[in-house]
Coordinates of C-alpha atoms in Angstrom, one line a residue:
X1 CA 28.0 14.5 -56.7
X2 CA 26.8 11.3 -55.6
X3 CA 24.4 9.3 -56.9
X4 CA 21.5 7.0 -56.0
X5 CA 23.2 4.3 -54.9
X6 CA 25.7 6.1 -52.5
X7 CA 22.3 8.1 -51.0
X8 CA 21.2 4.6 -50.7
X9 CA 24.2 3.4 -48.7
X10 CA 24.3 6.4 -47.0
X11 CA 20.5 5.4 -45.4
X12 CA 21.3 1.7 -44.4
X13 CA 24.6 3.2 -42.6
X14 CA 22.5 5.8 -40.5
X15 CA 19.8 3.8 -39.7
X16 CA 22.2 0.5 -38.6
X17 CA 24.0 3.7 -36.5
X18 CA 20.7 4.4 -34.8
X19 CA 20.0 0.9 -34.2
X20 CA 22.9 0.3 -32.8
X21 CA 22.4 3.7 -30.7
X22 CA 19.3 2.2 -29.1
X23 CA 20.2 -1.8 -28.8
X24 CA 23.0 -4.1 -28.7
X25 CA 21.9 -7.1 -29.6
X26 CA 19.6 -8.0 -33.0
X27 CA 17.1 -10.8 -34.0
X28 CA 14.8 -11.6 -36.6
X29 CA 12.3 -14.2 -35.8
X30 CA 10.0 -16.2 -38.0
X31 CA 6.5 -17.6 -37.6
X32 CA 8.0 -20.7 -36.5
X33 CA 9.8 -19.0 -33.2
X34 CA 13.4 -19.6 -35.0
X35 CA 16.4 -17.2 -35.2
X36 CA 17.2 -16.4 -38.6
X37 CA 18.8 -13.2 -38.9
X38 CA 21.4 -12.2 -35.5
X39 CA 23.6 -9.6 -35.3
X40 CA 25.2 -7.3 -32.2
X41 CA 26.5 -8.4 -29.5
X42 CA 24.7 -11.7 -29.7
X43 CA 27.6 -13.5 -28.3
X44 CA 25.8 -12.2 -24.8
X45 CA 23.1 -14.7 -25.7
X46 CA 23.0 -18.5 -24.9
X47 CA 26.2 -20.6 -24.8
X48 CA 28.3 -17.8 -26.4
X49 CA 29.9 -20.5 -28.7
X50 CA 28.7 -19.7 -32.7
X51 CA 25.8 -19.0 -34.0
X52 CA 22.0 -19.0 -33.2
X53 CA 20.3 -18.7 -36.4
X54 CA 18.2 -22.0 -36.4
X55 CA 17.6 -21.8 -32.6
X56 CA 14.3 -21.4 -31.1
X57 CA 14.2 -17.7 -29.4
X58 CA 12.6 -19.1 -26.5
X59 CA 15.2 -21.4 -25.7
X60 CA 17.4 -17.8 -25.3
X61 CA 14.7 -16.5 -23.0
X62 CA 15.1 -17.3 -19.0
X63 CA 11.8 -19.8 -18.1
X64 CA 10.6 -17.2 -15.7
X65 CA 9.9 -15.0 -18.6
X66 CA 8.9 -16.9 -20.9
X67 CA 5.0 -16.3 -20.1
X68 CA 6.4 -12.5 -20.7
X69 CA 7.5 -13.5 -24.4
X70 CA 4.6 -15.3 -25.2
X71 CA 2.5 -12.8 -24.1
X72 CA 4.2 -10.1 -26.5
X73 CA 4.4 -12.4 -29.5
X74 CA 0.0 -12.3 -28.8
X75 CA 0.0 -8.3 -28.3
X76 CA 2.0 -7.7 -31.4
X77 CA -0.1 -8.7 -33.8
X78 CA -2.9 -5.9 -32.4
X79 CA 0.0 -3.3 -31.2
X80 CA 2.7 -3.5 -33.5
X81 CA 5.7 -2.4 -31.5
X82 CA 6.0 -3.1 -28.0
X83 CA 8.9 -2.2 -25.7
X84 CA 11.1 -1.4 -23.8
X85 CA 10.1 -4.3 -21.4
X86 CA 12.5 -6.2 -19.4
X87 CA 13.1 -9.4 -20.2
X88 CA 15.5 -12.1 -19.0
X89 CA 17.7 -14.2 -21.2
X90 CA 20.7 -16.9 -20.9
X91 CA 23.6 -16.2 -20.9
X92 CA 27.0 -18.6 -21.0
X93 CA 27.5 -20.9 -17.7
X94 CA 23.2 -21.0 -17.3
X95 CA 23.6 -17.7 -16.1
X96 CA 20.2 -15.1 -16.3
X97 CA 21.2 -12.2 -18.5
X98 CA 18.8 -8.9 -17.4
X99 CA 18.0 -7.1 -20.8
X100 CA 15.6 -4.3 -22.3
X101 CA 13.4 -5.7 -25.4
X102 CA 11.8 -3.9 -28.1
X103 CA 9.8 -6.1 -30.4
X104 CA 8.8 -4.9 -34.0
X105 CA 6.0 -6.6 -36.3
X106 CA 6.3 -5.2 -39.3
X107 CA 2.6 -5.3 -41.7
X108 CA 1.9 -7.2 -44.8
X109 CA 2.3 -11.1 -45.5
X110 CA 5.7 -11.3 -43.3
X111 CA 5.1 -12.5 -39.8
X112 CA 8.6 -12.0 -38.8
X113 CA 9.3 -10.3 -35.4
X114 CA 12.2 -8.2 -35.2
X115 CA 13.9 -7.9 -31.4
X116 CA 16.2 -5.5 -30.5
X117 CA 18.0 -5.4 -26.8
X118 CA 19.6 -3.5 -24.7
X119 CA 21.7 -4.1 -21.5
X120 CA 19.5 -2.8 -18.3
X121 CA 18.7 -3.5 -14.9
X122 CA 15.3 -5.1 -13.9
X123 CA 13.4 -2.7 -12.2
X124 CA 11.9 0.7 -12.5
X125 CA 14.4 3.5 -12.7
X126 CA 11.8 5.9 -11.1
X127 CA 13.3 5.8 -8.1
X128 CA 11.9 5.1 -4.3
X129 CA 11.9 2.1 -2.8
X130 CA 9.8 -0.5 -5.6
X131 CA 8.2 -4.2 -4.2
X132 CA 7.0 -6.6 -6.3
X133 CA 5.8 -10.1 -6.3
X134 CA 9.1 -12.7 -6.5
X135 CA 7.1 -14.9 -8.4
X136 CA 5.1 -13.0 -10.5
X137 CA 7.0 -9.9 -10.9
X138 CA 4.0 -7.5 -10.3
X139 CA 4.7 -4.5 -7.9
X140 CA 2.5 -4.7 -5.0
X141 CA -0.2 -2.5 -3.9
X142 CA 1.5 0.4 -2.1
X143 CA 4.2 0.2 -4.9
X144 CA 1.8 0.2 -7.8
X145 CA 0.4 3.4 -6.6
X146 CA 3.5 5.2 -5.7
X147 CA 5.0 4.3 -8.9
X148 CA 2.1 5.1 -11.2
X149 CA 1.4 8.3 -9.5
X150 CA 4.6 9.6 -9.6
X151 CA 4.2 8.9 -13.5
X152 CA 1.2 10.3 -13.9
X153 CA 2.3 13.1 -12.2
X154 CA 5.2 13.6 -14.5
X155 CA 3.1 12.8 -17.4
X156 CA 3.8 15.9 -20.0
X157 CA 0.3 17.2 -21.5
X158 CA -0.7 15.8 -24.7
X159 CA 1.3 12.7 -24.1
X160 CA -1.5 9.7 -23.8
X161 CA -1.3 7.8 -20.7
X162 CA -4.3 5.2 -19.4
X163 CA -5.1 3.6 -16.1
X164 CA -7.6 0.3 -16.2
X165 CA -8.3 -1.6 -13.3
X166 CA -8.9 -5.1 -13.7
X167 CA -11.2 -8.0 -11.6
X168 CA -10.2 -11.4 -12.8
X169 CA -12.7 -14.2 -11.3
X170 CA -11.7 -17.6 -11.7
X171 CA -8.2 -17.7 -10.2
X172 CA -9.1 -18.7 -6.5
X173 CA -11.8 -21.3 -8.4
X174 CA -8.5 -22.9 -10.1
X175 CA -6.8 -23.5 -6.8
X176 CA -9.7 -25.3 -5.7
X177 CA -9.7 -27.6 -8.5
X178 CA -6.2 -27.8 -9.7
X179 CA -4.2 -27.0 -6.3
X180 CA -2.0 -24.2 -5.6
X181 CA 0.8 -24.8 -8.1
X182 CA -1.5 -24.9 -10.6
X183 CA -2.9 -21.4 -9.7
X184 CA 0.1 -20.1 -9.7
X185 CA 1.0 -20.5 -12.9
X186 CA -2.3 -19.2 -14.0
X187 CA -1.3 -16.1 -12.1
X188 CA 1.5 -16.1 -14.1
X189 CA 0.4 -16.3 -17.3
X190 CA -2.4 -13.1 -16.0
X191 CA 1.1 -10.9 -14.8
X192 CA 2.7 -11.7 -17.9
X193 CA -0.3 -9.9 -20.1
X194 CA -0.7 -7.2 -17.6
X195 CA 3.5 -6.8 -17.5
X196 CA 3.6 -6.5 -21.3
X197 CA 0.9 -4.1 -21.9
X198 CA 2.5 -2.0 -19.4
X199 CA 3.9 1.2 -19.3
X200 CA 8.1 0.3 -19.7
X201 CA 7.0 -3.8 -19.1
X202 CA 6.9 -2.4 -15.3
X203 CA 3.8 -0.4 -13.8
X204 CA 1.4 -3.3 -13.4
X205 CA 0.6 -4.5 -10.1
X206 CA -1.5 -7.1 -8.0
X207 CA -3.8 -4.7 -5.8
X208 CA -5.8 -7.6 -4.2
X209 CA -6.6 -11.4 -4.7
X210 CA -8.5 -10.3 -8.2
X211 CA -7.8 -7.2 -8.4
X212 CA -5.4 -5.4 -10.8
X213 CA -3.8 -2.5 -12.5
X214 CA -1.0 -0.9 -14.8
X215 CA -0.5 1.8 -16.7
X216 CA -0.1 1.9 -20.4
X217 CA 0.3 4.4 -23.9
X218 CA -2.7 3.2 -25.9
X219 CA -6.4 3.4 -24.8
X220 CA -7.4 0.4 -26.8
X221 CA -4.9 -1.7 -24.0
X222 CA -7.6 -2.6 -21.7
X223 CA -10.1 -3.9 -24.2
X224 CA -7.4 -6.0 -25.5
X225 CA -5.9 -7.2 -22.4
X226 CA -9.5 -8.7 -21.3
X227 CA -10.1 -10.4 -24.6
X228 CA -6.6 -12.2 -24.1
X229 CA -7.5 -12.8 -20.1
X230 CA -10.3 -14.9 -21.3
X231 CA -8.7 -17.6 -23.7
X232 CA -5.7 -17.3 -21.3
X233 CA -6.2 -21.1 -20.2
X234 CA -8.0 -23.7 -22.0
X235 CA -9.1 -25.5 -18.4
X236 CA -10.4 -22.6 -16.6
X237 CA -13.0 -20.0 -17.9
X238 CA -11.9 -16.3 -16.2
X239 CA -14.4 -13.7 -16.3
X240 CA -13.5 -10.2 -16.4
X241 CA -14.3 -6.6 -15.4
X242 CA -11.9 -3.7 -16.4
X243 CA -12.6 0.2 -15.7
X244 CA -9.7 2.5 -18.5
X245 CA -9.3 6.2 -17.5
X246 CA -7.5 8.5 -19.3
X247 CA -4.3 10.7 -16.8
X248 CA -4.8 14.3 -17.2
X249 CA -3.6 15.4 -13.6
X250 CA -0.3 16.2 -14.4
X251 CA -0.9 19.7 -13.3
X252 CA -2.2 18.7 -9.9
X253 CA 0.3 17.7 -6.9
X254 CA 1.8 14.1 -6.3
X255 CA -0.4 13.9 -3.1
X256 CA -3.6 14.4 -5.0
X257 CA -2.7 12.0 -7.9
X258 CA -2.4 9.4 -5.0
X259 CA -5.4 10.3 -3.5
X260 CA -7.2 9.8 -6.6
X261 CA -5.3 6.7 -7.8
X262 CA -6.8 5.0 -4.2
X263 CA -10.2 6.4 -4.4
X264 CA -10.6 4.7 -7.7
X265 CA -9.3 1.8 -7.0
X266 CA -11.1 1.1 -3.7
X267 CA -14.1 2.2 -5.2
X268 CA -13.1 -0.7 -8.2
X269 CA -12.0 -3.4 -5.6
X270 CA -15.7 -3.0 -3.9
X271 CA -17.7 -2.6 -7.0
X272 CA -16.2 -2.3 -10.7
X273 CA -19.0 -1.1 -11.8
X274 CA -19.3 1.7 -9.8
X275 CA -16.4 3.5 -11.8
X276 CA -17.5 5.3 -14.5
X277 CA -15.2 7.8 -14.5
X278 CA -13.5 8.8 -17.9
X279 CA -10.6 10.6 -16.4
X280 CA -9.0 10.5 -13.4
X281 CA -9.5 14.3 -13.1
X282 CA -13.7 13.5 -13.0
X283 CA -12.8 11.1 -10.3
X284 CA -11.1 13.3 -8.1
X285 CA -13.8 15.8 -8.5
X286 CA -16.3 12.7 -7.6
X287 CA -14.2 12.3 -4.9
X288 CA -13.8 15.6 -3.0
X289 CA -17.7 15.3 -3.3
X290 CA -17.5 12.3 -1.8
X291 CA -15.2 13.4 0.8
X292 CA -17.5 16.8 1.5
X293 CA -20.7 14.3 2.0
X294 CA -18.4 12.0 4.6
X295 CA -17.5 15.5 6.1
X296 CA -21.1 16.8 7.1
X297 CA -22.0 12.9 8.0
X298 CA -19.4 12.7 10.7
X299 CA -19.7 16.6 11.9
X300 CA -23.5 15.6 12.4
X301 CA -22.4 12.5 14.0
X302 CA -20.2 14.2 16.1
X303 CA -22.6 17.6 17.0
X304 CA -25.4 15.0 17.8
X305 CA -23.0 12.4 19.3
X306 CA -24.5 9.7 17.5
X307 CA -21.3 7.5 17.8
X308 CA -21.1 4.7 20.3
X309 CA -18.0 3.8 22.5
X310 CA -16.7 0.3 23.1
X311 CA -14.0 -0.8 26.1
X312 CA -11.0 -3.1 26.2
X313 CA -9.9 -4.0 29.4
X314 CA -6.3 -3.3 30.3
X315 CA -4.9 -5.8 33.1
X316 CA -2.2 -5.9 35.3
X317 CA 0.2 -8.2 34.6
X318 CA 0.9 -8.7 38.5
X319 CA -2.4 -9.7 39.4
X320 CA -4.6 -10.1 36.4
X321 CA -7.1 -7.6 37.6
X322 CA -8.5 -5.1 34.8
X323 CA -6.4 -1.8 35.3
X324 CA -8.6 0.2 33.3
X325 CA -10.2 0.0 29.6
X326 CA -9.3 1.9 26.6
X327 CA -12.3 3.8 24.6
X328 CA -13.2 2.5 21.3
X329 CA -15.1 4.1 18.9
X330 CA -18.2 2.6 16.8
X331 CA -19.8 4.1 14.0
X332 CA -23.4 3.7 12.7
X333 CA -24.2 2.7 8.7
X334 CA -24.3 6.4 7.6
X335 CA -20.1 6.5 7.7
X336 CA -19.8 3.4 5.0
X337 CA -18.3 -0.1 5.1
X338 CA -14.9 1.8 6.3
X339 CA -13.5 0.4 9.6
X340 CA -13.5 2.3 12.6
X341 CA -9.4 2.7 12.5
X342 CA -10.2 4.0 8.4
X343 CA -12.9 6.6 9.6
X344 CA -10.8 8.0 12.2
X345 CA -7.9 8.4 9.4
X346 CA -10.2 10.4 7.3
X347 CA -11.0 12.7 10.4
X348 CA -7.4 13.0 10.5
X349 CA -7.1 13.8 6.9
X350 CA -9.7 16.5 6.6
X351 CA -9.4 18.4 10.1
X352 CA -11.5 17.4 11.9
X353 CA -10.2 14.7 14.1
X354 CA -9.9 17.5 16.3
X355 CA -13.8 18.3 17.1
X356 CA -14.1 14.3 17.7
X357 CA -11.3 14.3 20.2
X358 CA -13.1 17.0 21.7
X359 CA -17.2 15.4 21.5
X360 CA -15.1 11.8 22.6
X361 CA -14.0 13.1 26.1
X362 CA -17.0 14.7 26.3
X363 CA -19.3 11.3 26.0
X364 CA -16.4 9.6 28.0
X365 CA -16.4 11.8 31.1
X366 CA -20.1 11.7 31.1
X367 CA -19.7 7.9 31.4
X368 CA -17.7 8.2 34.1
X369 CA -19.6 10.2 36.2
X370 CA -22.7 7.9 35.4
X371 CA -21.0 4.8 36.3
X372 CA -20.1 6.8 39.8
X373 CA -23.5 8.0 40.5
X374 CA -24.3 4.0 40.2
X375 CA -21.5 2.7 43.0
X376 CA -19.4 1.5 40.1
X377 CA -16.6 3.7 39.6
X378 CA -14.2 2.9 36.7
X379 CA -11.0 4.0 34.8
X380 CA -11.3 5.0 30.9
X381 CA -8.4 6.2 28.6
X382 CA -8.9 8.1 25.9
X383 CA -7.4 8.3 22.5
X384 CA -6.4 12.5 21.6
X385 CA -4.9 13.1 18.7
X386 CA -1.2 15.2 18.9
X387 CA -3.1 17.3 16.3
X388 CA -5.7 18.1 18.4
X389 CA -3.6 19.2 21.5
X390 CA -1.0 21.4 19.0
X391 CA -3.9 23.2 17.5
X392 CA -4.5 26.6 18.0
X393 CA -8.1 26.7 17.4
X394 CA -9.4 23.5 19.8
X395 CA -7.8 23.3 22.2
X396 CA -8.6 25.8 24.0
X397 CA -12.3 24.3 23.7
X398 CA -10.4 20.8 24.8
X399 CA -9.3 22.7 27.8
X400 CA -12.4 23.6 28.8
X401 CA -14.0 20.7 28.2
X402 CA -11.6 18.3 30.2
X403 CA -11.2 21.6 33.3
X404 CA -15.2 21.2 33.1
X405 CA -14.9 17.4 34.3
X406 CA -11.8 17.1 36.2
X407 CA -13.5 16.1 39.5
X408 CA -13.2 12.8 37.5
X409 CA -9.3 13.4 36.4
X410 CA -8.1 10.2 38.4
X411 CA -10.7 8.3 36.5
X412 CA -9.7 9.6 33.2
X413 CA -6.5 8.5 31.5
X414 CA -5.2 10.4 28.2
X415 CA -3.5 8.8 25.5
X416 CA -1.3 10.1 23.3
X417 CA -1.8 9.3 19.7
X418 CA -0.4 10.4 15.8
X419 CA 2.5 12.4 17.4
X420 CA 4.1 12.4 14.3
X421 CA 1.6 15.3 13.5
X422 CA 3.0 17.8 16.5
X423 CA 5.2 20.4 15.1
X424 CA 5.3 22.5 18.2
X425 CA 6.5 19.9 20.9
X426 CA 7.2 23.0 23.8
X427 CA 3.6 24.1 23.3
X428 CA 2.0 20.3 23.6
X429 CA 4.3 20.0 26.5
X430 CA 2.8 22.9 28.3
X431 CA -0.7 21.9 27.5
X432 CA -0.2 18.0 29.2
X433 CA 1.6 19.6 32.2
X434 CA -2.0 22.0 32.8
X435 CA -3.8 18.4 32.2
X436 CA -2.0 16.5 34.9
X437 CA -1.9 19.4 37.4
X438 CA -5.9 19.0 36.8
X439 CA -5.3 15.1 37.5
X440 CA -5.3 13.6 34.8
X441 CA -2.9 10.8 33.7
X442 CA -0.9 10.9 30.1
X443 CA -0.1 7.6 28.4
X444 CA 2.0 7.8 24.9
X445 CA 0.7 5.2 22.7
X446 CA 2.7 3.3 19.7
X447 CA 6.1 3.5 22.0
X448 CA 8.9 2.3 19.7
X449 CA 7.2 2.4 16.3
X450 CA 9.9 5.2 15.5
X451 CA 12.7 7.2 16.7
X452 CA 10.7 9.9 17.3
X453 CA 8.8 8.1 20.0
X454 CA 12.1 8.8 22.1
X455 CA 12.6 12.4 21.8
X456 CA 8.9 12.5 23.0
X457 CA 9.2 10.5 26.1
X458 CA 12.3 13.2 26.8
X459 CA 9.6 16.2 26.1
X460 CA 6.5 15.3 27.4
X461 CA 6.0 14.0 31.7
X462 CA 4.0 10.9 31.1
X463 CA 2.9 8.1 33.2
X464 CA 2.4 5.3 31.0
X465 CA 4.2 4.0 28.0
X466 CA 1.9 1.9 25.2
X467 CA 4.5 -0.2 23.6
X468 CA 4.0 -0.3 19.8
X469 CA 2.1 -4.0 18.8
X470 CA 4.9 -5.1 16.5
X471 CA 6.9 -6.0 19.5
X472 CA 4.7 -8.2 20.9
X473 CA 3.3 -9.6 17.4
X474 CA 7.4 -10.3 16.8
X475 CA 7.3 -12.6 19.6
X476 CA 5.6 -15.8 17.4
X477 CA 8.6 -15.1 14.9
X478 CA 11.4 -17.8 15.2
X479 CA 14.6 -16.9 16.7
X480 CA 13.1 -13.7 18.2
X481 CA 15.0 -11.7 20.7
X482 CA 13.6 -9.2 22.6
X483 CA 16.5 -6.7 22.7
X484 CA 14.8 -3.8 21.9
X485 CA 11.7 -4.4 24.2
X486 CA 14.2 -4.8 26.9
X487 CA 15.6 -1.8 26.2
X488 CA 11.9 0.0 26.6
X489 CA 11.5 -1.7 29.5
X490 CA 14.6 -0.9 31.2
X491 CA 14.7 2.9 30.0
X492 CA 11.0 3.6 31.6
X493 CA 11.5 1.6 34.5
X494 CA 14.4 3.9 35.3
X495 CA 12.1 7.2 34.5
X496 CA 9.6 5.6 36.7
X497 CA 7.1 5.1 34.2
X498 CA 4.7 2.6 33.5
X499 CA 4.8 0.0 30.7
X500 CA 1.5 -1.2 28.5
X501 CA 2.1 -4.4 25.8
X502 CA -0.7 -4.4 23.3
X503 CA -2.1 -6.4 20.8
X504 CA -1.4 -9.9 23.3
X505 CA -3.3 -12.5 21.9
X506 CA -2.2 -16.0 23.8
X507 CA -1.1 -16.7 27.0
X508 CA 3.0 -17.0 25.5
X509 CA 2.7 -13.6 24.8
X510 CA 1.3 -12.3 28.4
X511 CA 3.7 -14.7 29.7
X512 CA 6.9 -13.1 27.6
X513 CA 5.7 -9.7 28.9
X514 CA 5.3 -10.7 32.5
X515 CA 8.6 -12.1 32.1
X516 CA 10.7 -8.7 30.8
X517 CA 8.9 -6.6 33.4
X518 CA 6.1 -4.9 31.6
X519 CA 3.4 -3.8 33.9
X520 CA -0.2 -4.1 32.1
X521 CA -1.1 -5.8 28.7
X522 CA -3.7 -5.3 26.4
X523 CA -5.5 -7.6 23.7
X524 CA -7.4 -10.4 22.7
X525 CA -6.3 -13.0 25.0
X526 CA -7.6 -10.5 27.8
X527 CA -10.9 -9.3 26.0
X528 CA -12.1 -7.8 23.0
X529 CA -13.9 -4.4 22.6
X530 CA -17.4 -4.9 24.1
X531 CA -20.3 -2.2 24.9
X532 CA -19.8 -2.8 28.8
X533 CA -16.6 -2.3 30.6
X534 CA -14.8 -5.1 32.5
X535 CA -14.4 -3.7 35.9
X536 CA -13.8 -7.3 37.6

């Protein structure tokens, strides 16, 4: 029968095994920053060569991360236990030494903190590809949302999880008055408080200039990460805004998480104060009302045709004359601040991108035969969406539509865009062989933006080829080589179809074209979208 003391031993054995279960590598720090209890692996750990107990713990620490540390040693006194975040050390030969940190404060007169680590990687082990700022170590936008909806998503029910948004103002006003370097830093020190907060040290990211976010386990999080934000820097006063709302979609699909994640945080970035959502599950249902509203506004906009068209002219390279000009559309107040580009999206996204196509070649041909009746006859092309031409339920009202004005088919160019969204490539193919038997002319935009781009050229029998913008933007990069473009080139020249280079800006650029043999070019350096076509 044992007695107390072996039941005692028996306790400090199993809970050394557990520790040593979790971490390798063991430190207890005092008030004053110094080691003075190590055990583990701490050989791992600085020079390797006897012991640290004496040794400041941020001499251990990599200086990148060091913002990190201080940061932690701030959030511990209101948390209590923090981890796991990653956190570089030094390791023998100056080396950085990639480890997992839990950090333990326990209560009562004691202001020791007790570190355990563990060997890991540095970034998430979520999977997908993960960016993040070099310098700051916060995941950039795209990332942030993929990252934190896939964890929110995966979020089990009754486990807490918080979102806040963050505007910091002040940053930019440092640069101005300290310089970059200075700004930097101060950036910095901002990641470092958002990074330890953060769910795993990780899920905190930059979504704009002033704008930020992460994810963390304890509501209170974003009232104490803006009280720290604003004594973060005794030179520059930072004023803050934050937004916290609780994840309870973990029921709902990854798509619709996302959906929500960027409603909020547009609707943050343009006004903080505008969110006043509690959860994100209220701001989804604010935002499929939002989305029903932008629904009836653009299907009144499109029965009444209250949308306005612009033209870019498209020149010949040859002989600098205008070729023809591509249909733009403009949209009045009632759509938003979106863009044009972002509004078109969002007829993509709810269905009805289709009906536009269809009320766009409507106002277009209509412009045509007006500019004809006036003895100034002119070429337009116009945008159709692939999912508007493998639809089964417009485009047989398309069909009609575009048979109802071919007597202006030579004047009329279709183009060819989101073909990543056909699905039924034989039945598309049939429907642009009808079109150009009626006259009209088929251009495939965004050539070369992806593989698929190929296997379309194969399907469909088109007459022009819009080469993807990259291509030409790639031209100002140094050491550029136009391999691939020449491949375009070659490859339509030999299926006798005609080239288009977009987004030309400078003369280089029209030049370079010229140069490789592509036919027409499109872009600033020829004319931006105006209300009246170019026809000289």
């Amino acid at each position: 029968m044992s007695g107390p003391i072996e039941e005692i031993k028996k306790e400090r054995e199993r809970f050394v095994a557990f520790a040593f279960a979790a971490a390798e590598i063991f430190f207890e720090v005092n008030d004053k920053g110094k080691i003075v209890f190590e055990g583990g692996a701490v050989e791992r750990v600085g020079s390797g060569e006897g012991s640290l107990i004496g040794e400041p713990i941020l001499d251990q620490i990599d200086e990148d991360d060091r913002d990190v540390f201080a940061a932690l040693q701030l959030h511990l006194d209101h948390k209590g236990r923090i981890g796991p975040i990653p956190v570089r050390f030094m390791s023998s030969g100056g080396r950085s030494l990639a480890l997992r940190l839990f950090a333990l404060k326990m209560p009562g007169e004691s202001s020791h903190t007790f570190l355990a680590l563990r060997a890991a990687p540095l970034g998430s082990s979520a999977g997908g590809e993960i960016n993040a700022d070099p310098e700051t170590g916060l995941l950039t936008r795209d990332s942030f949302m993929d990252l934190a909806s896939r964890t929110m998503k995966d979020n089990p029910a009754g486990s807490n999880l918080y979102m806040t948004a963050i505007e910091v103002d002040g940053i930019e006003d440092a640069k101005k008055r300290f310089g970059p370097k200075y700004m930097r830093r101060l950036l910095k020190q901002v990641s470092a408080h958002l990074k330890t907060l953060s769910v795993d040290g990780e899920i905190a990211g930059q979504i704009d200039d002033k704008h930020f976010a992460f994810l963390h386990r304890a509501k209170s999080d974003g009232t104490q990460l803006d009280k720290s934000l604003k004594g973060v820097d005794e030179n520059v006063k930072l004023k803050t805004a934050y937004s916290t709302l609780t994840s309870d979609m973990a029921n709902e699909s990854e798509d619709q998480v996302l959906r929500t994640l960027s409603y909020v945080l547009n609707q943050f970035c343009k006004d903080p104060g505008s969110v006043n959502f509690d959860t994100l599950s209220t701001a989804y249902e604010d935002m499929a009302g939002e989305a029903q509203r932008r629904v009836v506004q653009m299907r009144n906009m499109i029965e009444t045709g209250t949308f306005k068209m612009v033209f870019q002219p498209v020149v010949s390279l040859s002989t600098n004359e205008v070729h023809h000009n591509e249909v733009l559309s403009r949209f009045d107040d009632r759509m938003g601040d979106d863009s044009p580009l972002e509004i078109i999206r969002f007829a993509e996204d709810v269905g009805i991108i289709e009906e536009f196509d269809i009320a766009l070649c409507h106002k277009a041909i209509d412009y045509v035969r007006k500019m004809k009746k006036l003895g100034t006859p002119l070429t337009l092309a116009v945008n159709l969406s692939g999912r508007t031409l493998d639809s089964g339920r417009f485009v047989q009202s398309l069909m009609q539509e575009l048979s109802a004005g071919k007597e202006v088919a030579r004047h009329l160019m279709l183009e060819l865009t989101e073909t990543a969204a056909i699905e039924n490539l034989e039945k598309v193919e049939a429907v642009l062989n009808d079109l150009k038997a009626m006259g009209y002319r088929i251009c495939l935009d965004d050539f070369g933006a992806g593989a698929a781009g190929y296997q379309y050229l194969r399907a469909f029998n088109v007459d022009y080829v819009k080469i993807d913008g990259t291509y030409v933007k790639d031209m100002n990069t140094p050491g550029y080589r136009p391999t691939f473009l020449l491949s375009i080139v070659r490859l339509c020249n030999d299926l006798g179809v005609k080239t288009i280079g977009e987004h030309v800006e400078n003369r280089f650029q029209a030049d370079f074209l010229r140069s490789l043999g592509v036919d027409y070019a499109q872009g600033f350096h020829f004319g931006k979208p105006d209300y009246s076509p170019r026809t000289d």
